[in-house]
Amino acid sequence: MSGAAPEWTRTVEAALAASGWPVYGPRERKLGVAHEAVRSPVSPTLVLFTLYVQGRLCGIVAAGPAQEEEQDLLDAAAEQAARIAGRHADRAWRGNHPLPFQYATNGATWRFRNLLDAEYLDGTPASDSPQGGARSRRVFAPHQPGTVERWMREAERMPTAPTFRARLRKLPTMRLDYKRLRAAQYKSIKALEKSLASGNQRALIQMATGAGKTYTVVQSSYRLLRHAGARRVLFLVDRNNLGKQAYNEYRDFVPLGAGTPLHEQMPLRLFSKGAVADSDKIVISTIQRLWCKLSGIPVPADDDESFETERADRLAGSVASVGYCPDLPPDFFDVIVVDECHRSIYGRWRPVLEYFDAHVIGLTATPIHQTFAFFDNNLVSQYTYEQAVADSVNVDYDIYKIGTRITEQGSVIPALSTEVHPDGTVQQVNSVIAKVHKLTRAEHWQSVEADDPYARTEVNQRVRSTDQIRLVVETFRDNLFTEIFPPTVDQETGEVQSREIVPKTLFFAQNDLHADAIVEAVRTAFGGAGDGFCRKITSQASRPDKALSDFRNKRDLRIAVTVDMIATGTDIPALECLVFMRDIQTWSYFEQMKGRGARTVKDLDLVKVTADAVHKDRFVIVDAVGVTEHPKTDARPLVRDDAKPVPSLERLLRACERGELLHPDDIATLAGRLSRLGRRLDERGRAAIEEYLGVDQTYEGMVRSLVRAADAERPALVRSESSAPEEDGEIADAVGLLVASEELRAALLRAARDSWLLVDHLSQDQLLEARGLRNEEEARRVVDDWRAYMAEHEDDMLALRIAFQERRPPREVLRELKALIGKVRATRREWTEARLWKAYVDLKIARGAARRNAGLVEFLSVIRYELGLDGNEFRPYRSTVEGRLEEWLARQETAGVAFDNRQRAWLRQVVNVVAANATLTVASLDEGRRAAAGGYGDFVDAFKDGRWKPGELVIELDRELGA
């Protein structure tokens, strides 16, 4: 092309060439070229490029200058595509039908429309085509010739479903076997396929942690590849360990209706470095490593666990810019699944997703506003934690509160300490404390020159209290088997069972130094336990993946301490306890952390790692910082990571010094950074800064003025000595003092660079409370709602009342109860038997703890109480059964029937059966402990010579003791 050609034309040709399309003028074409783009200038503002694949005309690019509207250029492409095909039908791929692959570009952006998305190969409109025909979409660059050639082959092979998007419209009709899926998983897959079929480019699935999000999308991936003809699926995570976890889930997946694992049918790759093979069908990668590939940065080693958590953000900067990558072109993936998309899709890493011409499916348990915005508010499926608990997909949780004086009030590092000499004399000496460098971990000792008070917000930020950590850990230890996991009553025998093995427990620490201190405190508190009992699992720890696997699978490792690595996404089903020693302000992050304990686990799998555990029907949050007590928000953060660029505090203060132009987002980021710094300041540090503020100005006031200024709608010059008042505006007023005072800027930077953590080993902490928290307000609401329901459905209750009063056969009563439960769950899914029972326990109406796996007999007790069948007393069902047995035995004694010790032992076994099941059958005497005692055969042998025939006795006891 001539050097006089406009810049936008050269930019378009460069993009075509980079994508593999050699560009020629009409007289420059060469023989034997498989793919080419032929340039045809139409006007000063329009240049056409006709696309040839294997000598066949198949597409067109309409290019214009930057000021041209995309839609106008797309209209020009459509008009020329029809005209050229009509004039050159002998060379056109579809004869005289318009060229199907149409691009419009102004040099900076590209838009693409494929006519075959809405019509058959022969040009006939598809019967299920969307209104208005094919829908155009923004693309990063033109598709590679090889991709276009593959599209052409697919269209010739499937002329009535010629494109991936056309096949997506048929996907919902493909049978999906619901029997091997949970109801929520089935609904999510069908809703996703319906959304994809309707042409939506992005879709969001909200599914509670532990409800099977990954399994759901693995099944969807298989259907998209197998039935919709997707070329390749990308599964994106933002942590390396989550990628390995997803790889294993894909690898072990056996598709519905198939007999072999997925990886034996479709090549599966965990991308860590190097190239992705063309044959790979499913690729799993962290978004950070994919960005390296797209930006030309060397991809880190496979075992570099810290790249995603530490260096990637610094390398990428505020926005992870990408460039065209021939090895990984924009058309490489048809579908992208983004796991934990509440945190990785917007802001810094968004350009990585928008590089690819692919459908994007988001998975999260905790969507926030930015998540909804990215997915165009297209929430196709929602399955909440409460629904998952009601369906027994997740387990519910209890809260145990540990409060200490230092946790809630802070303390003071004293300048003077009392020293007692061997001879008994007492002396006041200067206090000496340790300080630890946060990065190097170097430790130094220093004298305390003056009393150094620290607030609760500074604990484990500026100061670490040795005694606070010790007291929390020891309180946890002392109450673990009495209040946190108290003894339970065996549902079969009525025996009290206590636990002795520490449940799998996860501590959340503030930072890595805090985690180290907790590990040492735990090992000391638990009798000098060894390294194999408790260890730190963070990205900075040694071999974190192995440690995580050990924690998940091995018996010895009982307690893990983490900061963020196990906070989201990681599956540890046997985890029964979470101890929060760091506060969380964000709702979504707290819900993700809480979700680590919500997983269900099979009883046998639980016993493999915790030998004295029987069944996981709950987990416990031990709240040592008040994390469960304050409201949380997902408001847009002041430090706006989605703004370009995201400057450091030092850079922003240097901009103030130079009087540079500041945008409202810069002011918001400055306010956010100063606000975070303010929370770390002690009184002395705050005073050192405030001495440079105005007489009536405070640190908080300075931050508030910046927050208000961040709402300004236009950039403004900060105030410099030469600026006039009319040039300033609200932003200039807010940063005026920062511009004028070099001392203020220096004081802020000194405070921000404080990298030392003080270790307070002098303050003695005091336990303020250690107790389980009962949510009486919620329990009262549940009970009141239940009573209102009973009053509203009086007819159903009347039938039950009569069945109870007339002592109808237990099976008949249980049928009525199950019918009632079915009616209740049809309208109030959250009203499970376990939840209702827990509400009565929390209000202290029912006696005892909310026993594991509460079900039919607990519901039966609630019904009897509400119907007044046991007077005003709430009687546990076991005591009702035991009372009935005593009455029956008294009647037998009056009739002259006596029972020996062996027979009475079997009668006690019968009580256990009825107390657990509300009925008695012959089969039930051959289960559990009865089987070990000889089962029904021994029962027959025990009663064969007595007044009662064994078979008749079973019927009699069922009638007298049951329901």
mmCIF file of C-alpha atoms in Angstrom, residues 163-359:
data_model
loop_
_atom_site.group_PDB
_atom_site.id
_atom_site.type_symbol
_atom_site.label_atom_id
_atom_site.label_comp_id
_atom_site.label_asym_id
_atom_site.label_seq_id
_atom_site.Cartn_x
_atom_site.Cartn_y
_atom_site.Cartn_z
ATOM 1 C CA THR A 163 -22.714 -22.223 13.212
ATOM 2 C CA PHE A 164 -22.063 -22.718 16.892
ATOM 3 C CA ARG A 165 -24.668 -20.094 17.748
ATOM 4 C CA ALA A 166 -27.217 -21.812 15.520
ATOM 5 C CA ARG A 167 -26.519 -25.114 17.244
ATOM 6 C CA LEU A 168 -26.898 -23.469 20.634
ATOM 7 C CA ARG A 169 -30.553 -22.799 19.761
ATOM 8 C CA LYS A 170 -31.070 -26.551 19.450
ATOM 9 C CA LEU A 171 -29.188 -27.471 22.613
ATOM 10 C CA PRO A 172 -32.148 -27.112 25.044
ATOM 11 C CA THR A 173 -33.954 -29.850 23.136
ATOM 12 C CA MET A 174 -31.149 -32.333 23.819
ATOM 13 C CA ARG A 175 -32.107 -34.751 26.578
ATOM 14 C CA LEU A 176 -30.485 -34.145 29.946
ATOM 15 C CA ASP A 177 -30.646 -36.985 32.457
ATOM 16 C CA TYR A 178 -31.902 -35.320 35.619
ATOM 17 C CA LYS A 179 -31.640 -38.462 37.753
ATOM 18 C CA ARG A 180 -27.910 -38.059 38.319
ATOM 19 C CA LEU A 181 -28.155 -34.350 38.970
ATOM 20 C CA ARG A 182 -29.394 -32.378 41.918
ATOM 21 C CA ALA A 183 -32.502 -30.385 41.177
ATOM 22 C CA ALA A 184 -30.575 -27.092 41.368
ATOM 23 C CA GLN A 185 -27.900 -28.396 38.998
ATOM 24 C CA TYR A 186 -30.498 -29.565 36.473
ATOM 25 C CA LYS A 187 -32.307 -26.220 36.583
ATOM 26 C CA SER A 188 -29.046 -24.298 36.217
ATOM 27 C CA ILE A 189 -27.973 -26.250 33.137
ATOM 28 C CA LYS A 190 -31.372 -25.896 31.455
ATOM 29 C CA ALA A 191 -31.550 -22.171 32.285
ATOM 30 C CA LEU A 192 -28.012 -21.624 30.963
ATOM 31 C CA GLU A 193 -28.794 -23.423 27.712
ATOM 32 C CA LYS A 194 -31.970 -21.402 27.291
ATOM 33 C CA SER A 195 -29.986 -18.193 27.775
ATOM 34 C CA LEU A 196 -27.305 -19.248 25.284
ATOM 35 C CA ALA A 197 -29.982 -20.262 22.796
ATOM 36 C CA SER A 198 -31.563 -16.822 23.021
ATOM 37 C CA GLY A 199 -28.295 -15.210 21.911
ATOM 38 C CA ASN A 200 -26.945 -13.871 25.203
ATOM 39 C CA GLN A 201 -23.170 -13.607 25.126
ATOM 40 C CA ARG A 202 -22.807 -13.651 28.912
ATOM 41 C CA ALA A 203 -24.622 -15.591 31.630
ATOM 42 C CA LEU A 204 -24.255 -15.722 35.399
ATOM 43 C CA ILE A 205 -24.963 -18.736 37.607
ATOM 44 C CA GLN A 206 -25.295 -18.108 41.317
ATOM 45 C CA MET A 207 -25.037 -21.314 43.284
ATOM 46 C CA ALA A 208 -24.303 -21.727 46.968
ATOM 47 C CA THR A 209 -20.858 -22.899 47.960
ATOM 48 C CA GLY A 210 -20.873 -26.677 48.143
ATOM 49 C CA ALA A 211 -23.938 -27.029 45.935
ATOM 50 C CA GLY A 212 -21.936 -28.391 43.003
ATOM 51 C CA LYS A 213 -21.131 -25.361 40.821
ATOM 52 C CA THR A 214 -18.109 -26.980 39.226
ATOM 53 C CA TYR A 215 -19.883 -30.265 38.544
ATOM 54 C CA THR A 216 -22.734 -28.292 36.965
ATOM 55 C CA VAL A 217 -20.467 -26.455 34.563
ATOM 56 C CA VAL A 218 -18.443 -29.586 33.783
ATOM 57 C CA GLN A 219 -21.671 -31.234 32.630
ATOM 58 C CA SER A 220 -22.540 -28.094 30.648
ATOM 59 C CA SER A 221 -19.082 -28.068 29.073
ATOM 60 C CA TYR A 222 -19.533 -31.625 27.895
ATOM 61 C CA ARG A 223 -22.919 -30.816 26.356
ATOM 62 C CA LEU A 224 -21.553 -27.718 24.626
ATOM 63 C CA LEU A 225 -18.677 -29.704 23.163
ATOM 64 C CA ARG A 226 -20.601 -32.850 22.309
ATOM 65 C CA HIS A 227 -23.995 -31.544 21.212
ATOM 66 C CA ALA A 228 -23.413 -27.908 20.205
ATOM 67 C CA GLY A 229 -20.080 -28.510 18.501
ATOM 68 C CA ALA A 230 -18.067 -26.036 20.558
ATOM 69 C CA ARG A 231 -14.463 -26.032 19.442
ATOM 70 C CA ARG A 232 -12.858 -25.489 22.839
ATOM 71 C CA VAL A 233 -13.840 -24.525 26.404
ATOM 72 C CA LEU A 234 -11.674 -22.457 28.744
ATOM 73 C CA PHE A 235 -12.120 -22.747 32.526
ATOM 74 C CA LEU A 236 -10.598 -19.732 34.286
ATOM 75 C CA VAL A 237 -9.626 -19.373 37.934
ATOM 76 C CA ASP A 238 -7.462 -16.832 39.735
ATOM 77 C CA ARG A 239 -5.523 -19.148 42.052
ATOM 78 C CA ASN A 240 -3.220 -21.983 41.002
ATOM 79 C CA ASN A 241 -4.596 -24.435 43.570
ATOM 80 C CA LEU A 242 -8.135 -23.812 42.298
ATOM 81 C CA GLY A 243 -6.964 -24.636 38.773
ATOM 82 C CA LYS A 244 -5.547 -27.975 39.926
ATOM 83 C CA GLN A 245 -8.757 -28.684 41.821
ATOM 84 C CA ALA A 246 -10.872 -27.946 38.737
ATOM 85 C CA TYR A 247 -8.556 -30.077 36.580
ATOM 86 C CA ASN A 248 -9.153 -33.066 38.848
ATOM 87 C CA GLU A 249 -12.905 -32.513 38.790
ATOM 88 C CA TYR A 250 -12.962 -32.388 34.990
ATOM 89 C CA ARG A 251 -10.617 -35.365 34.759
ATOM 90 C CA ASP A 252 -12.693 -37.581 37.045
ATOM 91 C CA PHE A 253 -16.013 -36.556 35.508
ATOM 92 C CA VAL A 254 -18.003 -39.291 33.765
ATOM 93 C CA PRO A 255 -20.612 -37.619 31.530
ATOM 94 C CA LEU A 256 -24.243 -38.616 31.841
ATOM 95 C CA GLY A 257 -24.890 -41.465 29.438
ATOM 96 C CA ALA A 258 -21.175 -42.182 28.924
ATOM 97 C CA GLY A 259 -19.110 -45.026 30.319
ATOM 98 C CA THR A 260 -15.663 -43.418 30.247
ATOM 99 C CA PRO A 261 -14.194 -40.359 31.999
ATOM 100 C CA LEU A 262 -14.240 -37.077 30.136
ATOM 101 C CA HIS A 263 -10.470 -36.868 29.694
ATOM 102 C CA GLU A 264 -10.512 -40.157 27.757
ATOM 103 C CA GLN A 265 -13.048 -38.697 25.328
ATOM 104 C CA MET A 266 -11.795 -35.139 25.004
ATOM 105 C CA PRO A 267 -8.213 -33.879 25.518
ATOM 106 C CA LEU A 268 -7.910 -31.913 28.737
ATOM 107 C CA ARG A 269 -5.060 -29.519 29.591
ATOM 108 C CA LEU A 270 -4.037 -27.679 32.722
ATOM 109 C CA PHE A 271 -2.260 -24.675 31.246
ATOM 110 C CA SER A 272 0.709 -23.615 33.295
ATOM 111 C CA LYS A 273 3.254 -22.688 30.661
ATOM 112 C CA GLY A 274 4.046 -23.319 27.037
ATOM 113 C CA ALA A 275 1.548 -23.798 24.224
ATOM 114 C CA VAL A 276 -1.968 -25.187 24.101
ATOM 115 C CA ALA A 277 -2.326 -27.973 21.558
ATOM 116 C CA ASP A 278 -4.833 -27.517 18.764
ATOM 117 C CA SER A 279 -6.429 -30.817 19.767
ATOM 118 C CA ASP A 280 -7.127 -29.704 23.353
ATOM 119 C CA LYS A 281 -10.841 -29.414 24.007
ATOM 120 C CA ILE A 282 -10.875 -28.193 27.622
ATOM 121 C CA VAL A 283 -8.207 -25.857 28.948
ATOM 122 C CA ILE A 284 -7.934 -24.871 32.604
ATOM 123 C CA SER A 285 -5.817 -21.884 33.532
ATOM 124 C CA THR A 286 -5.434 -19.029 35.941
ATOM 125 C CA ILE A 287 -6.351 -15.722 34.375
ATOM 126 C CA GLN A 288 -2.918 -14.381 35.347
ATOM 127 C CA ARG A 289 -0.980 -17.046 33.405
ATOM 128 C CA LEU A 290 -3.225 -16.581 30.414
ATOM 129 C CA TRP A 291 -2.508 -12.856 30.544
ATOM 130 C CA CYS A 292 1.236 -13.606 30.471
ATOM 131 C CA LYS A 293 0.703 -15.536 27.252
ATOM 132 C CA LEU A 294 -1.314 -12.681 25.715
ATOM 133 C CA SER A 295 1.093 -9.959 26.786
ATOM 134 C CA GLY A 296 4.362 -11.641 25.827
ATOM 135 C CA ILE A 297 5.555 -12.014 29.426
ATOM 136 C CA PRO A 298 7.262 -15.327 30.287
ATOM 137 C CA VAL A 299 4.805 -17.660 31.977
ATOM 138 C CA PRO A 300 6.063 -18.629 35.463
ATOM 139 C CA ALA A 301 7.058 -22.159 36.388
ATOM 140 C CA ASP A 302 4.410 -24.756 37.203
ATOM 141 C CA ASP A 303 5.342 -24.851 40.874
ATOM 142 C CA ASP A 304 5.460 -21.073 41.311
ATOM 143 C CA GLU A 305 2.553 -20.832 43.744
ATOM 144 C CA SER A 306 3.115 -17.190 44.642
ATOM 145 C CA PHE A 307 2.817 -15.713 41.160
ATOM 146 C CA GLU A 308 -0.962 -15.309 41.217
ATOM 147 C CA THR A 309 -1.099 -13.984 44.769
ATOM 148 C CA GLU A 310 1.916 -11.687 44.825
ATOM 149 C CA ARG A 311 3.652 -10.687 41.589
ATOM 150 C CA ALA A 312 0.923 -10.820 38.953
ATOM 151 C CA ASP A 313 -0.915 -7.721 40.133
ATOM 152 C CA ARG A 314 2.278 -5.679 40.191
ATOM 153 C CA LEU A 315 3.263 -6.866 36.718
ATOM 154 C CA ALA A 316 -0.150 -6.157 35.223
ATOM 155 C CA GLY A 317 -0.557 -2.733 36.790
ATOM 156 C CA SER A 318 -3.980 -1.157 37.041
ATOM 157 C CA VAL A 319 -5.304 -2.773 33.877
ATOM 158 C CA ALA A 320 -3.885 -5.959 32.345
ATOM 159 C CA SER A 321 -3.326 -4.797 28.783
ATOM 160 C CA VAL A 322 -3.162 -7.492 26.112
ATOM 161 C CA GLY A 323 -1.921 -7.707 22.552
ATOM 162 C CA TYR A 324 -2.700 -9.983 19.636
ATOM 163 C CA CYS A 325 -1.210 -13.440 20.203
ATOM 164 C CA PRO A 326 -1.031 -15.675 17.071
ATOM 165 C CA ASP A 327 -0.612 -18.786 19.241
ATOM 166 C CA LEU A 328 -3.732 -17.910 21.204
ATOM 167 C CA PRO A 329 -5.925 -15.890 18.819
ATOM 168 C CA PRO A 330 -9.253 -14.350 19.921
ATOM 169 C CA ASP A 331 -11.180 -17.166 18.194
ATOM 170 C CA PHE A 332 -9.343 -19.893 20.116
ATOM 171 C CA PHE A 333 -12.170 -20.540 22.606
ATOM 172 C CA ASP A 334 -15.909 -20.718 22.023
ATOM 173 C CA VAL A 335 -16.855 -20.736 25.716
ATOM 174 C CA ILE A 336 -15.133 -19.328 28.786
ATOM 175 C CA VAL A 337 -16.199 -20.356 32.271
ATOM 176 C CA VAL A 338 -15.052 -17.977 35.010
ATOM 177 C CA ASP A 339 -14.992 -19.579 38.437
ATOM 178 C CA GLU A 340 -15.459 -17.382 41.517
ATOM 179 C CA CYS A 341 -16.315 -14.584 39.109
ATOM 180 C CA HIS A 342 -17.265 -12.172 41.875
ATOM 181 C CA ARG A 343 -13.598 -11.231 42.214
ATOM 182 C CA SER A 344 -11.683 -11.843 38.993
ATOM 183 C CA ILE A 345 -13.642 -10.572 36.023
ATOM 184 C CA TYR A 346 -13.924 -6.842 36.447
ATOM 185 C CA GLY A 347 -11.164 -4.343 36.995
ATOM 186 C CA ARG A 348 -7.605 -5.386 36.332
ATOM 187 C CA TRP A 349 -8.182 -8.660 34.427
ATOM 188 C CA ARG A 350 -11.222 -7.745 32.367
ATOM 189 C CA PRO A 351 -9.253 -7.189 29.111
ATOM 190 C CA VAL A 352 -8.185 -10.851 29.169
ATOM 191 C CA LEU A 353 -11.814 -11.944 28.925
ATOM 192 C CA GLU A 354 -12.758 -9.347 26.357
ATOM 193 C CA TYR A 355 -9.865 -10.417 24.135
ATOM 194 C CA PHE A 356 -11.632 -13.662 23.254
ATOM 195 C CA ASP A 357 -14.642 -13.972 20.952
ATOM 196 C CA ALA A 358 -16.433 -16.362 23.279
ATOM 197 C CA HIS A 359 -19.507 -16.837 25.400
#
